[in-house]
């Protein structure tokens, strides 16, 4: 017997205001054809008067509702984000109070950029398997529009705002790949790529958040090798092969990256879930948003074996195998 972290609830939220590619063509020198063919993105949501904590709360409330748990049952909150409300305290702590989680419950933010949700899921799963907590709220939530340079066509067409969440609960498993819940996780980082994708500022450097800047080609190259590698290592750890996998949910940064990942894994393309068209890259939120939206529309079903894989600034990367 072993303890597993079962995914018992899911939630997602995107702000109401939508910027289409045609809207962006009025701001910078770009066009719908370039953005669509190079990235797969058609539109992205952006916050108006909402903070990160507000959109995270919407996704978290839906996750608790679908799980059928009250905020009083939550005993851990991890919020993956690079766009917190304030530099300190962690937005996860504010979120706990907003949701009505019991005072005393541990809560912290996870900064691992686009790999943030996989990192947060790993931490929550480890704490559950150690018996430290029973019911965890794990959220990926971003207001990337606040760190986007809206005059830079190289980056502003890529990003969007949104939030996704899951509720994990400790459950007894056999310790085999037949179990439901999180079956394996793997995490990596390599700081020699620090400058390839970062913000232009930060507390210790410029005293302001700055804007996202990147070497798109380097990020692309690294993504198409690191994401399959993470997926493969997670599958190995879970004792499964690609033939066992029902779906892969890759971080949603670019449809061409997703196609490259599927090809490298020798996975039929239709098994790689693409959810980028209406959201763009929402960093730590892409995986939980996609997971939740695809459970809601019936694509993902109870018992499905799913591989998650992500890569982001740092560079960070990581993977997980889950069974719904
Ligand atoms: O989550 C991790 C975060 N980021 C990523 O994963 C992004 C990874 N990288 C990418 O997705 C791609 O590298 C991009 C989508 C960012 C760029 O695609 P690309 O095929 O590598 O294009 P490129 O940078 O080589 O640019 C090709 C051309 C350039 O013009 P010239 O120099 O060939 O005349 C760019 O100036 O496209 C131009 N360009 C644009 N044109 C219209 C760059 N951005 C735009 C734009 N609209 N928005």
mmCIF file of N, CA and C in Angstrom, residues 4-7 117-118 121-122 125 129 168 176-187 228-242 244-249 265 287 291 303-310 318-324:
data_model
loop_
_atom_site.group_PDB
_atom_site.id
_atom_site.type_symbol
_atom_site.label_atom_id
_atom_site.label_comp_id
_atom_site.label_asym_id
_atom_site.label_seq_id
_atom_site.Cartn_x
_atom_site.Cartn_y
_atom_site.Cartn_z
ATOM 1 N N UNK A 4 -1.290 7.995 -2.249
ATOM 2 C CA UNK A 4 -1.303 8.713 -3.532
ATOM 3 C C UNK A 4 -2.058 10.030 -3.368
ATOM 4 N N UNK A 5 -1.719 10.995 -4.227
ATOM 5 C CA UNK A 5 -2.451 12.271 -4.251
ATOM 6 C C UNK A 5 -3.452 12.216 -5.393
ATOM 7 N N UNK A 6 -4.712 11.998 -5.038
ATOM 8 C CA UNK A 6 -5.750 11.905 -6.067
ATOM 9 C C UNK A 6 -6.246 13.305 -6.440
ATOM 10 N N UNK A 7 -6.470 13.519 -7.736
ATOM 11 C CA UNK A 7 -7.003 14.822 -8.182
ATOM 12 C C UNK A 7 -8.529 14.737 -8.080
ATOM 13 N N UNK A 117 3.525 25.042 -12.262
ATOM 14 C CA UNK A 117 2.481 24.128 -11.800
ATOM 15 C C UNK A 117 3.051 22.734 -11.539
ATOM 16 N N UNK A 118 3.955 22.276 -12.402
ATOM 17 C CA UNK A 118 4.552 20.942 -12.192
ATOM 18 C C UNK A 118 5.389 20.946 -10.903
ATOM 19 N N UNK A 121 2.810 21.013 -7.996
ATOM 20 C CA UNK A 121 2.173 19.692 -7.880
ATOM 21 C C UNK A 121 3.121 18.713 -7.186
ATOM 22 N N UNK A 122 4.391 18.795 -7.548
ATOM 23 C CA UNK A 122 5.400 17.907 -6.955
ATOM 24 C C UNK A 122 5.510 18.136 -5.445
ATOM 25 N N UNK A 125 2.334 16.904 -3.728
ATOM 26 C CA UNK A 125 2.308 15.432 -3.746
ATOM 27 C C UNK A 125 3.276 14.872 -2.703
ATOM 28 N N UNK A 129 2.261 12.549 0.386
ATOM 29 C CA UNK A 129 2.793 11.188 0.533
ATOM 30 C C UNK A 129 3.567 11.007 1.831
ATOM 31 N N UNK A 168 -6.038 18.226 -4.451
ATOM 32 C CA UNK A 168 -5.449 16.887 -4.285
ATOM 33 C C UNK A 168 -5.878 16.335 -2.937
ATOM 34 N N UNK A 176 1.108 0.895 -7.753
ATOM 35 C CA UNK A 176 1.344 0.492 -9.142
ATOM 36 C C UNK A 176 0.811 1.577 -10.084
ATOM 37 N N UNK A 177 1.081 1.367 -11.392
ATOM 38 C CA UNK A 177 0.632 2.330 -12.402
ATOM 39 C C UNK A 177 -0.884 2.297 -12.594
ATOM 40 N N UNK A 178 -1.549 1.328 -11.972
ATOM 41 C CA UNK A 178 -3.018 1.260 -12.043
ATOM 42 C C UNK A 178 -3.675 2.250 -11.072
ATOM 43 N N UNK A 179 -2.923 2.744 -10.118
ATOM 44 C CA UNK A 179 -3.484 3.679 -9.126
ATOM 45 C C UNK A 179 -4.020 4.938 -9.800
ATOM 46 N N UNK A 180 -4.937 5.616 -9.107
ATOM 47 C CA UNK A 180 -5.321 6.956 -9.557
ATOM 48 C C UNK A 180 -4.503 7.975 -8.770
ATOM 49 N N UNK A 181 -4.360 9.163 -9.351
ATOM 50 C CA UNK A 181 -3.625 10.235 -8.693
ATOM 51 C C UNK A 181 -2.292 10.513 -9.355
ATOM 52 N N UNK A 182 -1.417 11.172 -8.610
ATOM 53 C CA UNK A 182 -0.094 11.521 -9.139
ATOM 54 C C UNK A 182 0.788 10.282 -9.022
ATOM 55 N N UNK A 183 1.258 9.776 -10.166
ATOM 56 C CA UNK A 183 2.049 8.539 -10.156
ATOM 57 C C UNK A 183 3.546 8.807 -10.148
ATOM 58 N N UNK A 184 3.960 9.951 -10.694
ATOM 59 C CA UNK A 184 5.393 10.297 -10.648
ATOM 60 C C UNK A 184 5.554 11.778 -10.966
ATOM 61 N N UNK A 185 6.678 12.340 -10.500
ATOM 62 C CA UNK A 185 7.027 13.724 -10.863
ATOM 63 C C UNK A 185 8.545 13.816 -11.000
ATOM 64 N N UNK A 186 8.998 14.684 -11.910
ATOM 65 C CA UNK A 186 10.437 14.955 -12.042
ATOM 66 C C UNK A 186 10.628 16.450 -12.286
ATOM 67 N N UNK A 187 11.688 17.013 -11.703
ATOM 68 C CA UNK A 187 11.955 18.453 -11.827
ATOM 69 C C UNK A 187 13.415 18.694 -12.204
ATOM 70 N N UNK A 228 10.211 16.684 -23.904
ATOM 71 C CA UNK A 228 10.164 15.227 -24.094
ATOM 72 C C UNK A 228 11.029 14.482 -23.070
ATOM 73 N N UNK A 229 12.196 15.058 -22.728
ATOM 74 C CA UNK A 229 13.076 14.395 -21.748
ATOM 75 C C UNK A 229 12.362 14.259 -20.398
ATOM 76 N N UNK A 230 11.730 15.347 -19.956
ATOM 77 C CA UNK A 230 11.009 15.308 -18.666
ATOM 78 C C UNK A 230 9.878 14.292 -18.726
ATOM 79 N N UNK A 231 9.165 14.284 -19.861
ATOM 80 C CA UNK A 231 8.049 13.337 -20.018
ATOM 81 C C UNK A 231 8.563 11.905 -19.944
ATOM 82 N N UNK A 232 9.671 11.653 -20.641
ATOM 83 C CA UNK A 232 10.219 10.292 -20.657
ATOM 84 C C UNK A 232 10.657 9.847 -19.262
ATOM 85 N N UNK A 233 11.311 10.751 -18.529
ATOM 86 C CA UNK A 233 11.786 10.377 -17.182
ATOM 87 C C UNK A 233 10.616 10.164 -16.225
ATOM 88 N N UNK A 234 9.572 10.974 -16.384
ATOM 89 C CA UNK A 234 8.391 10.789 -15.527
ATOM 90 C C UNK A 234 7.708 9.454 -15.840
ATOM 91 N N UNK A 235 7.648 9.100 -17.130
ATOM 92 C CA UNK A 235 7.012 7.825 -17.518
ATOM 93 C C UNK A 235 7.811 6.643 -16.983
ATOM 94 N N UNK A 236 9.149 6.763 -17.077
ATOM 95 C CA UNK A 236 10.022 5.688 -16.587
ATOM 96 C C UNK A 236 9.787 5.466 -15.087
ATOM 97 N N UNK A 237 9.716 6.562 -14.360
ATOM 98 C CA UNK A 237 9.520 6.501 -12.903
ATOM 99 C C UNK A 237 8.152 5.903 -12.551
ATOM 100 N N UNK A 238 7.171 6.146 -13.413
ATOM 101 C CA UNK A 238 5.827 5.628 -13.150
ATOM 102 C C UNK A 238 5.658 4.201 -13.692
ATOM 103 N N UNK A 239 6.721 3.690 -14.327
ATOM 104 C CA UNK A 239 6.664 2.330 -14.862
ATOM 105 C C UNK A 239 5.675 2.179 -16.006
ATOM 106 N N UNK A 240 5.624 3.170 -16.868
ATOM 107 C CA UNK A 240 4.734 3.088 -18.030
ATOM 108 C C UNK A 240 5.530 3.455 -19.284
ATOM 109 N N UNK A 241 4.948 3.148 -20.444
ATOM 110 C CA UNK A 241 5.576 3.576 -21.702
ATOM 111 C C UNK A 241 4.604 4.489 -22.429
ATOM 112 N N UNK A 242 5.085 5.081 -23.492
ATOM 113 C CA UNK A 242 4.264 6.028 -24.259
ATOM 114 C C UNK A 242 2.995 5.335 -24.804
ATOM 115 N N UNK A 244 1.108 3.373 -23.232
ATOM 116 C CA UNK A 244 0.071 3.327 -22.187
ATOM 117 C C UNK A 244 -0.678 4.657 -22.053
ATOM 118 N N UNK A 245 -0.074 5.712 -22.617
ATOM 119 C CA UNK A 245 -0.545 7.074 -22.330
ATOM 120 C C UNK A 245 -1.789 7.433 -23.144
ATOM 121 N N UNK A 246 -2.803 7.969 -22.460
ATOM 122 C CA UNK A 246 -4.011 8.417 -23.169
ATOM 123 C C UNK A 246 -3.822 9.822 -23.732
ATOM 124 N N UNK A 247 -3.208 10.701 -22.923
ATOM 125 C CA UNK A 247 -3.041 12.107 -23.325
ATOM 126 C C UNK A 247 -1.749 12.662 -22.772
ATOM 127 N N UNK A 248 -1.208 13.648 -23.494
ATOM 128 C CA UNK A 248 -0.157 14.459 -22.888
ATOM 129 C C UNK A 248 -0.661 15.900 -22.871
ATOM 130 N N UNK A 249 -0.472 16.541 -21.727
ATOM 131 C CA UNK A 249 -0.797 17.975 -21.630
ATOM 132 C C UNK A 249 0.528 18.716 -21.490
ATOM 133 N N UNK A 265 8.377 12.224 -28.904
ATOM 134 C CA UNK A 265 7.894 11.136 -28.040
ATOM 135 C C UNK A 265 7.249 10.010 -28.844
ATOM 136 N N UNK A 287 -1.150 24.511 -17.816
ATOM 137 C CA UNK A 287 -1.458 23.087 -17.592
ATOM 138 C C UNK A 287 -2.734 22.904 -16.761
ATOM 139 N N UNK A 291 -6.121 21.206 -18.195
ATOM 140 C CA UNK A 291 -6.633 20.011 -17.507
ATOM 141 C C UNK A 291 -8.100 20.227 -17.138
ATOM 142 N N UNK A 303 -9.932 7.793 -15.014
ATOM 143 C CA UNK A 303 -9.115 6.632 -15.392
ATOM 144 C C UNK A 303 -8.078 6.940 -16.458
ATOM 145 N N UNK A 304 -8.207 8.095 -17.147
ATOM 146 C CA UNK A 304 -7.237 8.433 -18.201
ATOM 147 C C UNK A 304 -5.833 8.613 -17.611
ATOM 148 N N UNK A 305 -4.857 8.110 -18.357
ATOM 149 C CA UNK A 305 -3.448 8.255 -17.948
ATOM 150 C C UNK A 305 -2.855 9.428 -18.736
ATOM 151 N N UNK A 306 -2.369 10.424 -17.998
ATOM 152 C CA UNK A 306 -1.975 11.695 -18.627
ATOM 153 C C UNK A 306 -0.549 12.055 -18.222
ATOM 154 N N UNK A 307 0.232 12.498 -19.217
ATOM 155 C CA UNK A 307 1.584 12.999 -18.935
ATOM 156 C C UNK A 307 1.562 14.525 -19.028
ATOM 157 N N UNK A 308 2.083 15.176 -17.995
ATOM 158 C CA UNK A 308 2.240 16.631 -18.017
ATOM 159 C C UNK A 308 3.713 16.928 -18.262
ATOM 160 N N UNK A 309 3.986 17.963 -19.068
ATOM 161 C CA UNK A 309 5.387 18.349 -19.231
ATOM 162 C C UNK A 309 5.468 19.838 -19.512
ATOM 163 N N UNK A 310 6.479 20.483 -18.903
ATOM 164 C CA UNK A 310 6.566 21.943 -19.018
ATOM 165 C C UNK A 310 8.019 22.392 -19.015
ATOM 166 N N UNK A 318 10.106 20.155 -16.195
ATOM 167 C CA UNK A 318 9.662 19.058 -15.338
ATOM 168 C C UNK A 318 8.493 18.324 -15.955
ATOM 169 N N UNK A 319 8.189 17.166 -15.365
ATOM 170 C CA UNK A 319 7.101 16.356 -15.893
ATOM 171 C C UNK A 319 6.401 15.599 -14.781
ATOM 172 N N UNK A 320 5.239 15.085 -15.112
ATOM 173 C CA UNK A 320 4.473 14.297 -14.144
ATOM 174 C C UNK A 320 3.604 13.307 -14.897
ATOM 175 N N UNK A 321 3.323 12.179 -14.254
ATOM 176 C CA UNK A 321 2.325 11.236 -14.779
ATOM 177 C C UNK A 321 1.189 11.208 -13.777
ATOM 178 N N UNK A 322 -0.031 11.423 -14.283
ATOM 179 C CA UNK A 322 -1.198 11.389 -13.393
ATOM 180 C C UNK A 322 -2.255 10.459 -13.989
ATOM 181 N N UNK A 323 -3.029 9.842 -13.117
ATOM 182 C CA UNK A 323 -4.214 9.118 -13.610
ATOM 183 C C UNK A 323 -5.429 9.747 -12.949
ATOM 184 N N UNK A 324 -6.390 10.164 -13.788
ATOM 185 C CA UNK A 324 -7.568 10.862 -13.254
ATOM 186 C C UNK A 324 -8.448 9.913 -12.452
#
